[in-house]
Amino acid sequence: MIVCGNCGHENGDDRRFCEVCDEVLDWTGRRLSAAMVTVTPAAASVAPGGEATFQVRVFNRGSIVDNFSLEIAGAPASWSAIEPSTLHLWPNAQGDATLRLSPPRSPQVQAGTVPFTVKAASRVNPEVSVEAAGEVTVGAFVELAATLVPQTSRSTGSAEHELKIANNGNKSAAVTVAVNNPDDQLAFQLTPETATLRPGESATVKLEVGPRDGASGVQGAPQPFQLSVKAPEAAEVRLEGAYLRLTTVALQAAIDPEDSRSAGTAEHWVTVNNGGNAPASVSISVSDPQELLTFQVTPSNLTVGAGQSGRARVWVGLRRRADAGKGEPLPFQVVVRAPEASPVELPASYTPLFVELAGTLEPHTSRGAGTAQHAVTVLNRGNMPARVTISASDPEETLSFNVTPSAVSVEPGQSARVGLLVGLRQPGDWGRVDPRNFEVLLAAAEAAPVKVAGAYVPLFAELNAALDPPSSTGTGTGEHWVNVTNKGNLHAGAMISATDPENFFSFQVTPSWLTLEPGATARARLWVAPRRQPKAGTEDPRPFQVNIASNEAPAVTLEGTRIQVGPPPRERWPKGSLTLLFRWLIALAIAAVAALIAISTTDATYNVLAGSSTYPIPLVSIAVAALGVLGFLIFVPGRRWFIAIGILAAGAVGVLVIANMASLTIPGIGSPVVPSHVPTPRR
C-alpha cells in the first residue's frame, strides 16, 4: 500500500492518486515494506550426531524490492545453520532457505524437545520483521567409557585397582560392574558395585584383588581377570586386568603413639608386621631433621617371620633442655628396613613439656602508712601445668611479707593472681623516705625460678615539737607557743592539749588541731591560767605537760613550767621588829581605851522588854567595844587572828575583874537594872 504524504491515507498499491485528497502519490506518498515467513515442517526429530532439515519460505508483501536477513533463535548456534542467510525479493515475490539442525553426540545436548524461531528482518525498513516457530526433538542415548588403573597390580597380599566409569550419553545410566577370574584363583571386592551416573558424570569404583584362600597357583605368574561394565540401552564395556603376587617380604609398620608429650623422655612402640611369605631381618632407625632429639631403640634389629609381627621400644628425649623452645611438636621419623622389602617410613612427633614462668607486679612501687597491697600475676608460658610457689624477700631484711595464696596451679597459657601485703617488720624502721627494694620469687619444680622486682615506700609522719618559752613567770595568765614540725612524708593531723598533775591550771589551745603536710611547720598558742592564786608575795613553780596526739604519728609530750606569782601583800607599815612592837602597842592601846570607854558608859542603857521582864542594854558600851575590836584587828601584825582573839578574851576577863574590884554593875551581868534617870547627852 501507499501512504499519502499529504493526508496520511493508506492507498492501494495500484493507485496513482490519493483516494481522499486526490494528490499524486508518486510524488508525495511513500511505499511500505511487508513480509511473511513460514517453516516446513513445523516439528522434526533428530538423533544426536544426526541432522534435521527445515524449509524456510519468505514472502515479500511490500511494494518495494527488499532484502530479508534470516536468523534462528532458541536452538544453540553451535549446531544450527540456515542457508542462505539473506533473501533478495521483488514485491509480491517469495524465496526459500534451508535450516539444518545437527545436535552433536555429547552429554551437553540434553534429550528432549528444543523449540526455536526463525526471524526474517527487512534491511530496507528495520522495523519490519516477521517470525515463524518450530521445534526439534533430540533423541536420547547412553554411552559408557571405562578405564582400569593400574591394569596389572603387584603385591604380596591384596592389591587395589581403580575403575573409572564415565557416562558420555545425554541420559542417566544405572551402571553395574562385574569381575571374573578364569582360573578362580583370585578374590575380588568392588566398592561400590553399582552406580547411577547423570549425563557427563563419572565415578570411581575401587577394586581390591588378592589371592583366594587356599589358592596355590597364584604366586609367580600374573593372574588375568576381566571386568564388565553394563547399563541399559548402552553397549557393554569390557576391560582386561591382571594381578601378580610377589614373593618378596612385605613390611607393614606402625608407631604408637604417633605424637608424644613429656617433660623428660617419651616412650613409643614400633610394631612391624611381615605380610610376605618369607622371614625378614628388620632394622629400625630414628632421626629428626632439626637434630634436637636423642633416641634409643630397643632392640634396633629383629627378625620377623612370615605372617608374624615384632615390636621395638623407642625412647625419645631432648639433647639439651634449652631446646624445649616454645613447646612446639618436634617431628622425627622412624625407618623400618629389610633387604627383601621396601623401607617403611613412620612419621611421628615429640612435644617437650616444659614450664616457662613470667610474672608482673602491680603496682611496681607501693606507698603505705602501714601495709601496702600488691598483685602478683603469674603466667605459665609453657605447655604443661605448673604448681608455682610465691615468696618475697628484701636484701635489708626490714620488710615483712604476706602472700595469699602462697602457691597456685597455673594451666598452660593461663595466668593466676595472688595478693602480696608488704609492710615494715619493726616500727622503728620508719623514718626513711627512700624506696625499700624487694624481690618476688616464682618457683616451680619444672622451670627456672623467676624474680620480679618491686619497691615499697613506707609513708610515715614524724612530729617534732617545741614549747616556746619552756617556762613562764607571772601573776595572771601565761602565754606559750607550741611549734610542731612534720618531718615525715605523710600528711598528719595533730591534736594539742595540756594537763598538769595537780589540776592547778586551766589551759586553752588555739587552734587545738593542726594539719601538717610533709616538711611543714605549724604553731598553736597555749594559754595557762591558774585556777587559784598562791599566797600573796609567793612564787609557786608548777610543771605541766603539752600532749600532741596524731593518728599518723607517735604522740609527743612536752614538759613546761609555769611559775605562778601570788598577789603582793597589803602591808602599810615597814617591816622590822620595832614596827611590829609599835603596831602591837597601838592595837593594845585601842583595845584598852575602848574597854575603858565602854565601862564608863555603862549607865547609858536602854530598856528592852523580853516577856514580863525588862533588861537594860548598854548600847554605847557595846558600840565602843566593837570599834575597839576592829581597831585592834586592823593593827595586829600579820592578821594572826587566833592571837588577836586570845588577847581580846584575856582583855575581857581583865575588864570584868577590874569592874568587880570597882564594884561596878555591868549591864547584862546579874539582875536587870532599871535606870532611875535618863542621862543627859554629853556635848
PDB file of N, CA and C in Angstrom, residues 623-659:
ATOM      1  N   ALA A 623      28.960  49.405 171.365  1.00  0.00           N
ATOM      2  CA  ALA A 623      29.478  50.052 170.156  1.00  0.00           C
ATOM      3  C   ALA A 623      30.935  50.419 170.317  1.00  0.00           C
ATOM      4  N   VAL A 624      31.296  50.962 171.452  1.00  0.00           N
ATOM      5  CA  VAL A 624      32.695  51.353 171.674  1.00  0.00           C
ATOM      6  C   VAL A 624      33.565  50.107 171.707  1.00  0.00           C
ATOM      7  N   ALA A 625      33.067  49.043 172.348  1.00  0.00           N
ATOM      8  CA  ALA A 625      33.856  47.803 172.399  1.00  0.00           C
ATOM      9  C   ALA A 625      34.068  47.226 171.006  1.00  0.00           C
ATOM     10  N   ALA A 626      33.024  47.341 170.157  1.00  0.00           N
ATOM     11  CA  ALA A 626      33.167  46.829 168.771  1.00  0.00           C
ATOM     12  C   ALA A 626      34.195  47.622 167.997  1.00  0.00           C
ATOM     13  N   LEU A 627      34.170  48.956 168.176  1.00  0.00           N
ATOM     14  CA  LEU A 627      35.169  49.766 167.476  1.00  0.00           C
ATOM     15  C   LEU A 627      36.557  49.427 167.987  1.00  0.00           C
ATOM     16  N   GLY A 628      36.684  49.137 169.242  1.00  0.00           N
ATOM     17  CA  GLY A 628      37.998  48.775 169.787  1.00  0.00           C
ATOM     18  C   GLY A 628      38.488  47.469 169.201  1.00  0.00           C
ATOM     19  N   VAL A 629      37.562  46.511 169.086  1.00  0.00           N
ATOM     20  CA  VAL A 629      37.951  45.219 168.484  1.00  0.00           C
ATOM     21  C   VAL A 629      38.396  45.412 167.041  1.00  0.00           C
ATOM     22  N   LEU A 630      37.641  46.229 166.295  1.00  0.00           N
ATOM     23  CA  LEU A 630      38.004  46.485 164.898  1.00  0.00           C
ATOM     24  C   LEU A 630      39.357  47.148 164.789  1.00  0.00           C
ATOM     25  N   GLY A 631      39.604  48.134 165.584  1.00  0.00           N
ATOM     26  CA  GLY A 631      40.916  48.778 165.536  1.00  0.00           C
ATOM     27  C   GLY A 631      42.016  47.836 165.932  1.00  0.00           C
ATOM     28  N   PHE A 632      41.734  46.970 166.873  1.00  0.00           N
ATOM     29  CA  PHE A 632      42.752  46.022 167.293  1.00  0.00           C
ATOM     30  C   PHE A 632      43.112  45.063 166.145  1.00  0.00           C
ATOM     31  N   LEU A 633      42.059  44.583 165.487  1.00  0.00           N
ATOM     32  CA  LEU A 633      42.308  43.647 164.394  1.00  0.00           C
ATOM     33  C   LEU A 633      43.057  44.295 163.244  1.00  0.00           C
ATOM     34  N   ILE A 634      42.789  45.546 163.020  1.00  0.00           N
ATOM     35  CA  ILE A 634      43.472  46.238 161.923  1.00  0.00           C
ATOM     36  C   ILE A 634      44.959  46.349 162.221  1.00  0.00           C
ATOM     37  N   PHE A 635      45.321  46.612 163.392  1.00  0.00           N
ATOM     38  CA  PHE A 635      46.727  46.863 163.679  1.00  0.00           C
ATOM     39  C   PHE A 635      47.494  45.628 164.121  1.00  0.00           C
ATOM     40  N   VAL A 636      46.805  44.491 164.235  1.00  0.00           N
ATOM     41  CA  VAL A 636      47.548  43.282 164.616  1.00  0.00           C
ATOM     42  C   VAL A 636      48.464  42.897 163.470  1.00  0.00           C
ATOM     43  N   PRO A 637      49.708  42.722 163.661  1.00  0.00           N
ATOM     44  CA  PRO A 637      50.618  42.377 162.549  1.00  0.00           C
ATOM     45  C   PRO A 637      50.336  40.972 162.013  1.00  0.00           C
ATOM     46  N   GLY A 638      50.303  40.894 160.686  1.00  0.00           N
ATOM     47  CA  GLY A 638      50.203  39.582 160.020  1.00  0.00           C
ATOM     48  C   GLY A 638      48.841  38.963 160.090  1.00  0.00           C
ATOM     49  N   ARG A 639      47.851  39.691 160.584  1.00  0.00           N
ATOM     50  CA  ARG A 639      46.491  39.151 160.661  1.00  0.00           C
ATOM     51  C   ARG A 639      46.455  37.798 161.381  1.00  0.00           C
ATOM     52  N   ARG A 640      47.127  37.736 162.500  1.00  0.00           N
ATOM     53  CA  ARG A 640      47.147  36.496 163.257  1.00  0.00           C
ATOM     54  C   ARG A 640      45.918  36.459 164.145  1.00  0.00           C
ATOM     55  N   TRP A 641      44.858  35.926 163.598  1.00  0.00           N
ATOM     56  CA  TRP A 641      43.532  36.043 164.244  1.00  0.00           C
ATOM     57  C   TRP A 641      43.470  35.264 165.554  1.00  0.00           C
ATOM     58  N   PHE A 642      44.099  34.145 165.586  1.00  0.00           N
ATOM     59  CA  PHE A 642      43.978  33.360 166.810  1.00  0.00           C
ATOM     60  C   PHE A 642      44.668  34.071 167.979  1.00  0.00           C
ATOM     61  N   ILE A 643      45.771  34.788 167.672  1.00  0.00           N
ATOM     62  CA  ILE A 643      46.432  35.556 168.735  1.00  0.00           C
ATOM     63  C   ILE A 643      45.560  36.721 169.165  1.00  0.00           C
ATOM     64  N   ALA A 644      44.945  37.358 168.147  1.00  0.00           N
ATOM     65  CA  ALA A 644      44.113  38.526 168.450  1.00  0.00           C
ATOM     66  C   ALA A 644      42.913  38.114 169.305  1.00  0.00           C
ATOM     67  N   ILE A 645      42.303  36.972 168.925  1.00  0.00           N
ATOM     68  CA  ILE A 645      41.133  36.526 169.688  1.00  0.00           C
ATOM     69  C   ILE A 645      41.542  36.198 171.132  1.00  0.00           C
ATOM     70  N   GLY A 646      42.705  35.572 171.275  1.00  0.00           N
ATOM     71  CA  GLY A 646      43.161  35.268 172.633  1.00  0.00           C
ATOM     72  C   GLY A 646      43.398  36.522 173.450  1.00  0.00           C
ATOM     73  N   ILE A 647      43.978  37.534 172.831  1.00  0.00           N
ATOM     74  CA  ILE A 647      44.234  38.791 173.545  1.00  0.00           C
ATOM     75  C   ILE A 647      42.917  39.449 173.955  1.00  0.00           C
ATOM     76  N   LEU A 648      41.913  39.410 173.019  1.00  0.00           N
ATOM     77  CA  LEU A 648      40.619  40.024 173.345  1.00  0.00           C
ATOM     78  C   LEU A 648      39.956  39.295 174.510  1.00  0.00           C
ATOM     79  N   ALA A 649      40.066  37.946 174.449  1.00  0.00           N
ATOM     80  CA  ALA A 649      39.446  37.193 175.568  1.00  0.00           C
ATOM     81  C   ALA A 649      40.119  37.550 176.901  1.00  0.00           C
ATOM     82  N   ALA A 650      41.453  37.625 176.851  1.00  0.00           N
ATOM     83  CA  ALA A 650      42.151  37.998 178.094  1.00  0.00           C
ATOM     84  C   ALA A 650      41.767  39.405 178.532  1.00  0.00           C
ATOM     85  N   GLY A 651      41.604  40.320 177.553  1.00  0.00           N
ATOM     86  CA  GLY A 651      41.212  41.688 177.885  1.00  0.00           C
ATOM     87  C   GLY A 651      39.841  41.740 178.524  1.00  0.00           C
ATOM     88  N   ALA A 652      38.918  40.922 177.967  1.00  0.00           N
ATOM     89  CA  ALA A 652      37.557  40.914 178.518  1.00  0.00           C
ATOM     90  C   ALA A 652      37.551  40.420 179.969  1.00  0.00           C
ATOM     91  N   VAL A 653      38.350  39.380 180.210  1.00  0.00           N
ATOM     92  CA  VAL A 653      38.443  38.860 181.581  1.00  0.00           C
ATOM     93  C   VAL A 653      39.010  39.947 182.512  1.00  0.00           C
ATOM     94  N   GLY A 654      40.039  40.649 181.977  1.00  0.00           N
ATOM     95  CA  GLY A 654      40.623  41.700 182.792  1.00  0.00           C
ATOM     96  C   GLY A 654      39.638  42.801 183.090  1.00  0.00           C
ATOM     97  N   VAL A 655      38.814  43.156 182.103  1.00  0.00           N
ATOM     98  CA  VAL A 655      37.812  44.215 182.339  1.00  0.00           C
ATOM     99  C   VAL A 655      36.829  43.763 183.400  1.00  0.00           C
ATOM    100  N   LEU A 656      36.384  42.501 183.328  1.00  0.00           N
ATOM    101  CA  LEU A 656      35.439  42.004 184.327  1.00  0.00           C
ATOM    102  C   LEU A 656      36.062  42.053 185.748  1.00  0.00           C
ATOM    103  N   VAL A 657      37.342  41.686 185.827  1.00  0.00           N
ATOM    104  CA  VAL A 657      37.988  41.700 187.150  1.00  0.00           C
ATOM    105  C   VAL A 657      38.058  43.125 187.695  1.00  0.00           C
ATOM    106  N   ILE A 658      38.424  44.037 186.810  1.00  0.00           N
ATOM    107  CA  ILE A 658      38.541  45.443 187.254  1.00  0.00           C
ATOM    108  C   ILE A 658      37.184  45.953 187.649  1.00  0.00           C
ATOM    109  N   ALA A 659      36.161  45.550 186.868  1.00  0.00           N
ATOM    110  CA  ALA A 659      34.818  46.065 187.185  1.00  0.00           C
ATOM    111  C   ALA A 659      34.346  45.522 188.528  1.00  0.00           C
TER     112      ALA A 659
END
